Amino acid sequence: MQRDTLVFDLIKQELERQRRGIELIASENFTSLQVMQAMGNVMTNKYAEGYPGRRYYGGCEIVDQTEQLAIDRLKEIFNVEYANVQPHSGAQANAALMLAILQPGDAILGLDLSMGGHLTHGSAVNFSGKLYQPHFYGVRKDDGLVDYDMLEEKARTVKPKLIICGASAYSRDWDYARIRKVADEVGAFVMADIAHPAGLIAKGLLSSPFEHCHFVTSTTHKTLRGPRGGVIMMKKDWENPFGLKDVKGNLRLMSNLIDMAVFPGTQGGPLEHVIAAKAIAFGEILTDEFLVYQQQVQKNAQAMAKAFTSRDYQIISGGTDNHLMLIDLRNKNISGKKAEQVLGHADITANKNMVPYDDKSAFVTSGVRFGVAAITTRGMMESDMEFVVNAIDTTLMNADNESKLKDIKKQVNEFMSQFVLYPEMN
Ligand code: DSN
């Protein structure tokens, strides 16, 4: 077979783009080389429907070991009794979990997408909003914090089967205990989607949801810095408190119901090469080096927030506890869409984002979201946040000045050349 130089050339161009730019998309990161190498290996050839020790195909004795290693390491990281490492993504993890515990038409309660929530938490354009009956809570207008009074009131009114906490654009920690209390009162399950702050939770830098939430889902590629994928966990293998049955009408442990909802419920063959990469990433997370990384993530986010505030940028909720921040650009007279575009011209990658109570559509938005997980992996420290924020500010204030933008791009590229990325690759 002839080597496909067209595609490999595009991969090379993507490597160069990642090397020269400032990556501020809050959901992105740079995996280690060994995590990436594990994703391109012979395990991609293997069918392994089922679970370690109980597969529908022969020849699974090796992939059984990598998958079991991934499960065991994930359980150790979060000190949990149950883990499923097969979901292909965070959205797949949430779909499987909901399939396991809900019936079509059941009420669910999640954070509104326009207030920082996620598509899979009940959005009308997503399976979660189409199959189930979605209801939402929001954040308070005055301080941008989750409105727990509203959450409780909604829970008592709509009596959801599932309350979802977790967000894509919320910079503060969560009061999981308070959510569990109202869930118990109305007879609901609680699921925490920790896709964004999982790395900080793994190292004890944010509150743990595991004591209070029946289920926890996550992606593995954001602050966890693993391959693109998802996971589902439970602190305890809940003995099915609501008497949920499988398709044959048998009462089962929650772990059985979730395993069945992942496969055969929503997925086919697991991506065993990606699961091998998850196992490697989970091994990295267990090290002290990863604690130092997460501590730096938190320090960098706080330094970045301070630098923005000193330039009169309005951070929703006034700051950050985790790795990200959401900025309302209305006092800067530029939309999120335009900000994303011009930052792109300066090789600074970020995404437009609705802010709470936004008067602009999701395609335009009044806000922009920044995260520091990726630049911290590149090696940046608190002192580097001044350069980054200054570059952003100068870009946004010169949005229509092409020569100035070229100038900033040059400075950005020079600045980034000191933070070497994948030196082994060419
Ligand atoms: N799309 C991800 C994010 O950017 O936050 C969430 O799935």
XYZ file of C-alpha atoms and ligand atoms in Angstrom:
433
model
C 0.000 0.000 0.000
C 1.366 3.425 -0.931
C 1.914 5.781 2.021
C -0.861 8.366 2.120
C 1.302 11.469 2.133
C -1.731 13.713 1.792
C -3.097 12.721 5.208
C 0.314 12.483 6.880
C 1.136 15.949 5.622
C -2.060 17.268 7.231
C -1.112 15.541 10.503
C 2.263 17.265 10.335
C 0.571 20.615 9.721
C -1.622 20.022 12.787
C 1.470 19.282 14.900
C 3.012 22.567 13.749
C -0.220 24.447 14.511
C -0.275 23.000 18.024
C 3.404 23.848 18.532
C 3.260 27.491 17.492
C -0.026 28.561 19.112
C -1.341 29.309 22.591
C -3.969 26.628 23.261
C -6.641 27.960 25.589
C -9.633 25.761 24.767
C -10.607 24.614 28.264
C -11.435 21.070 27.154
C -8.114 20.415 25.405
C -4.732 19.201 26.572
C -1.561 17.558 25.235
C -1.184 13.859 26.060
C 2.203 12.399 26.849
C 4.028 10.755 23.971
C 3.458 7.267 25.434
C -0.307 7.871 25.678
C -0.354 8.921 22.038
C 1.824 6.004 20.931
C -0.539 3.568 22.634
C -3.426 4.902 20.549
C -1.757 3.871 17.309
C -1.143 0.178 17.909
C -2.258 -3.320 16.935
C -5.005 -3.400 19.535
C -7.077 -1.366 17.071
C -7.384 -4.637 15.113
C -9.061 -6.510 17.939
C -12.763 -7.114 18.477
C -13.525 -7.512 22.180
C -17.264 -7.007 22.707
C -17.999 -7.787 26.329
C -15.785 -7.270 29.378
C -12.492 -8.755 30.634
C -12.983 -12.489 31.181
C -16.400 -12.497 29.493
C -16.031 -11.576 25.822
C -17.914 -12.565 22.682
C -14.676 -13.177 20.727
C -11.604 -15.362 21.081
C -8.079 -13.989 21.387
C -8.941 -11.428 24.038
C -6.505 -12.622 26.693
C -4.079 -9.726 26.142
C -6.619 -6.909 25.754
C -8.341 -8.293 28.856
C -5.171 -7.378 30.757
C -4.891 -3.815 29.434
C -8.587 -3.169 30.055
C -8.373 -4.621 33.574
C -5.297 -2.482 34.232
C -7.186 0.622 33.110
C -10.138 -0.296 35.355
C -7.924 -1.012 38.382
C -5.896 2.177 37.983
C -9.006 4.329 37.565
C -10.528 2.758 40.687
C -7.332 3.538 42.580
C -7.202 7.167 41.386
C -10.690 7.990 42.635
C -10.927 5.310 45.340
C -14.106 3.819 43.843
C -15.610 0.340 43.718
C -16.752 0.400 40.095
C -15.349 1.734 36.834
C -16.260 1.208 33.185
C -13.535 2.423 30.804
C -15.252 1.584 27.515
C -17.264 4.727 26.672
C -15.858 6.199 23.465
C -16.493 9.741 24.757
C -18.087 11.716 27.565
C -21.318 11.973 25.584
C -21.365 8.169 25.183
C -20.766 7.745 28.912
C -23.726 9.987 29.700
C -25.932 8.259 27.110
C -25.154 4.829 28.576
C -25.674 5.949 32.150
C -29.065 7.462 31.314
C -30.067 4.342 29.370
C -29.189 2.262 32.434
C -31.279 4.210 34.917
C -34.041 6.035 33.026
C -37.089 5.220 30.930
C -38.005 7.360 27.898
C -40.034 10.331 29.098
C -38.554 10.399 32.610
C -37.844 13.883 33.958
C -34.207 14.948 34.319
C -32.810 18.143 35.845
C -29.510 19.661 34.731
C -27.660 22.962 34.467
C -28.928 24.973 31.492
C -26.537 24.839 28.518
C -26.706 28.632 28.186
C -25.579 28.960 31.825
C -22.523 26.737 31.436
C -24.137 23.264 31.214
C -23.579 20.576 28.590
C -25.524 19.327 25.562
C -25.949 15.863 27.103
C -27.563 17.301 30.225
C -30.948 17.745 28.538
C -30.439 20.033 25.531
C -33.318 19.919 23.023
C -30.939 19.079 20.161
C -29.373 16.139 22.021
C -30.615 12.591 22.793
C -30.957 13.657 26.448
C -33.516 16.334 25.597
C -35.329 14.193 23.015
C -35.656 10.910 24.905
C -36.195 12.328 28.374
C -38.173 15.250 29.749
C -35.561 17.947 30.436
C -35.757 20.612 33.136
C -33.061 23.076 34.058
C -31.584 25.102 36.869
C -29.289 28.062 36.304
C -26.772 30.373 37.898
C -27.667 33.503 39.829
C -27.675 36.740 37.877
C -25.920 38.741 40.598
C -22.892 36.528 41.312
C -22.831 33.852 38.578
C -22.904 31.002 41.115
C -25.112 27.912 40.762
C -28.554 28.776 42.094
C -29.038 25.906 44.556
C -32.347 27.392 45.766
C -33.654 27.205 42.216
C -32.295 23.664 41.832
C -34.138 22.568 44.980
C -37.354 24.295 43.989
C -37.288 22.707 40.504
C -36.473 19.302 41.970
C -39.483 19.514 44.294
C -41.761 20.662 41.466
C -40.762 18.341 38.595
C -39.651 15.362 40.694
C -36.868 14.281 38.313
C -35.576 10.722 38.216
C -32.078 12.138 37.729
C -30.359 15.338 38.843
C -27.207 16.131 36.856
C -24.447 18.344 38.185
C -21.327 19.330 36.332
C -20.671 21.857 33.583
C -18.612 22.866 30.582
C -18.204 26.515 31.425
C -18.438 26.939 35.196
C -15.349 27.987 37.107
C -16.458 27.181 40.653
C -16.593 24.096 42.858
C -19.902 22.262 43.517
C -21.937 21.619 46.649
C -22.575 17.929 45.974
C -23.928 17.284 49.490
C -26.686 19.852 49.047
C -27.740 18.322 45.710
C -27.818 14.824 47.206
C -30.006 16.026 50.064
C -32.768 17.263 47.768
C -32.341 14.210 45.517
C -33.043 11.942 48.478
C -36.044 14.054 49.348
C -37.616 13.721 45.866
C -36.402 10.195 45.070
C -33.868 11.057 42.365
C -30.472 9.708 41.423
C -27.564 12.191 41.258
C -24.974 12.063 38.519
C -21.885 14.271 38.470
C -20.309 14.871 35.071
C -16.755 15.853 36.042
C -15.354 15.904 32.511
C -13.786 19.319 33.028
C -12.374 19.326 36.588
C -11.623 15.566 36.858
C -7.841 16.038 37.064
C -8.173 18.493 39.943
C -10.628 16.175 41.733
C -8.278 13.215 41.165
C -5.597 14.994 43.158
C -7.870 16.330 45.897
C -7.747 19.973 44.774
C -11.545 20.278 44.460
C -14.424 18.668 46.404
C -15.032 15.034 45.649
C -18.443 14.138 44.202
C -18.056 10.432 44.974
C -19.442 10.429 48.522
C -22.632 12.169 47.446
C -23.365 11.273 43.828
C -24.614 7.832 42.844
C -22.794 8.042 39.510
C -19.839 9.975 38.151
C -19.007 10.283 34.455
C -16.028 11.945 32.836
C -14.043 12.364 29.694
C -10.407 11.288 29.856
C -8.806 13.922 27.617
C -9.344 17.239 29.388
C -7.648 17.856 32.747
C -7.056 14.085 33.052
C -4.677 14.466 30.070
C -5.398 11.029 28.617
C -6.628 9.889 25.221
C -9.975 11.089 23.872
C -12.632 8.995 25.615
C -15.062 8.567 28.504
C -15.546 6.633 31.744
C -18.332 5.854 34.234
C -17.680 5.329 37.949
C -19.486 4.592 41.198
C -18.060 4.985 44.695
C -20.145 1.986 45.764
C -21.824 -0.584 43.614
C -25.263 0.680 44.606
C -27.598 -2.153 45.408
C -30.188 -0.803 43.061
C -32.099 1.439 45.509
C -34.983 2.034 43.098
C -35.424 -1.587 42.065
C -34.398 -1.122 38.416
C -34.700 -4.280 36.313
C -32.913 -5.537 33.229
C -34.768 -6.332 29.982
C -35.665 -9.771 31.314
C -37.258 -8.239 34.400
C -34.472 -9.297 36.782
C -33.237 -7.088 39.583
C -29.527 -6.448 39.013
C -26.649 -4.637 40.690
C -26.196 -1.122 39.305
C -22.787 -2.158 37.940
C -24.441 -4.877 35.803
C -27.040 -2.432 34.514
C -24.375 0.143 33.594
C -22.087 -2.430 31.954
C -25.033 -3.640 29.870
C -26.007 -0.085 28.956
C -22.497 0.592 27.593
C -22.344 -2.738 25.751
C -24.631 -3.888 24.189
C -26.852 -0.906 25.076
C -25.143 1.947 23.280
C -21.798 0.753 21.907
C -20.320 -2.151 19.996
C -16.691 -3.191 20.142
C -14.598 -1.262 22.679
C -11.605 0.691 21.351
C -8.959 -1.480 23.008
C -6.076 0.633 21.665
C -7.625 3.714 23.297
C -8.255 1.711 26.481
C -4.531 0.838 26.505
C -3.786 4.560 26.250
C -6.273 5.222 29.072
C -4.377 2.685 31.217
C -1.127 4.574 30.570
C -2.703 7.957 31.320
C -4.236 6.597 34.541
C -0.767 5.361 35.550
C 0.549 8.892 34.981
C -2.268 10.381 37.062
C -1.261 8.187 39.998
C 2.185 9.831 40.172
C 3.214 12.797 42.334
C 4.281 14.561 39.148
C 0.624 14.772 38.173
C -0.199 16.414 41.513
C 2.429 19.077 40.813
C 0.891 19.555 37.350
C -2.632 20.010 38.733
C -1.415 22.412 41.422
C 0.212 24.456 38.660
C -3.018 24.348 36.623
C -4.888 25.898 39.546
C -2.170 28.507 40.154
C -2.039 29.442 36.476
C -5.834 29.782 36.267
C -5.821 32.101 39.262
C -2.930 34.161 37.885
C -4.729 34.416 34.541
C -7.980 35.492 36.213
C -6.105 38.169 38.173
C -4.423 39.479 35.017
C -7.797 39.705 33.228
C -9.473 41.420 36.183
C -6.718 44.028 36.384
C -7.530 44.891 32.752
C -11.234 45.281 33.589
C -12.417 42.002 32.048
C -15.593 40.646 33.681
C -15.067 37.063 34.785
C -18.367 35.293 35.525
C -18.503 34.605 39.288
C -15.493 36.914 39.749
C -12.770 34.270 39.490
C -12.014 30.576 39.321
C -11.515 27.523 41.535
C -10.615 25.183 38.680
C -8.769 25.341 35.347
C -11.081 27.643 33.407
C -12.867 30.954 33.332
C -15.750 32.429 31.382
C -15.474 36.096 30.433
C -18.324 38.441 29.586
C -16.971 40.695 26.824
C -19.878 43.123 26.701
C -17.954 45.941 28.405
C -15.218 45.446 25.782
C -17.595 45.899 22.839
C -16.642 42.720 21.039
C -18.713 39.549 20.582
C -17.510 36.064 21.465
C -17.603 35.126 17.788
C -15.400 38.021 16.738
C -13.059 37.429 19.694
C -12.599 33.764 18.713
C -11.902 34.806 15.115
C -9.322 37.494 15.823
C -7.580 35.454 18.510
C -7.249 32.762 15.833
C -5.458 35.291 13.599
C -2.913 35.725 16.418
C -2.510 31.931 16.842
C -4.367 31.998 20.149
C -7.050 29.299 20.209
C -10.151 29.714 22.372
C -13.889 29.341 21.944
C -16.809 31.709 21.991
C -19.259 30.860 24.747
C -22.640 32.104 25.883
C -22.569 33.887 29.227
C -25.444 33.538 31.719
C -28.463 35.650 30.636
C -26.787 36.311 27.272
C -28.640 38.570 24.847
C -26.787 37.106 21.858
C -27.326 33.723 20.163
C -25.123 30.648 20.623
C -23.589 31.426 17.209
C -22.486 34.910 18.226
C -22.347 34.968 22.071
C -21.161 37.657 24.454
C -18.451 35.564 26.004
C -15.262 33.643 25.572
C -13.981 30.689 27.609
C -10.324 30.204 28.501
C -8.674 27.200 30.143
C -5.083 26.647 31.200
C -4.731 22.834 31.262
C -2.974 22.705 27.878
C -0.610 25.652 28.365
C 0.334 24.298 31.784
C 1.309 21.018 30.121
C 3.465 23.101 27.761
C 5.358 24.255 30.866
C 3.921 27.684 31.565
C 4.033 29.113 35.083
C 2.094 31.932 36.790
C 4.560 34.546 35.505
C 3.755 33.535 31.899
C 0.088 34.447 32.333
C 0.945 38.151 31.977
C 2.260 37.574 28.451
C -0.751 35.433 27.529
C -3.361 37.860 28.877
C -1.551 40.839 27.417
C -1.489 39.134 24.007
C -5.232 38.409 24.266
C -6.059 41.939 25.402
C -3.947 43.567 22.677
C -5.561 41.297 20.075
C -9.108 42.080 21.175
C -8.405 45.810 21.389
C -6.948 45.777 17.858
C -9.463 43.418 16.297
C -9.593 45.303 12.992
C -5.929 46.207 12.767
C -4.408 43.580 10.485
C -0.794 44.625 10.815
C -1.040 44.719 14.608
C -2.542 41.203 14.586
C 0.366 39.979 12.436
C 2.729 41.513 14.924
C 1.067 39.780 17.877
C 1.059 36.454 16.029
C 4.807 36.775 15.520
C 5.335 37.499 19.215
C 3.075 34.571 20.167
C 4.998 32.183 17.891
C 8.336 33.347 19.314
C 7.036 33.032 22.878
C 5.734 29.506 22.266
C 9.010 28.314 20.755
C 10.473 28.129 24.304
C 7.782 25.578 25.367
C 8.871 22.550 23.394
C 6.079 20.195 22.310
C 6.733 16.616 21.231
C 10.460 17.087 20.441
C 10.610 13.404 19.378
C 8.252 14.094 16.463
C 9.076 15.621 13.144
N -17.093 20.087 24.032
C -16.562 20.005 25.376
C -16.114 21.331 25.870
O -15.491 22.040 25.110
O -16.332 21.681 27.012
C -17.504 19.402 26.287
O -17.901 18.177 25.780
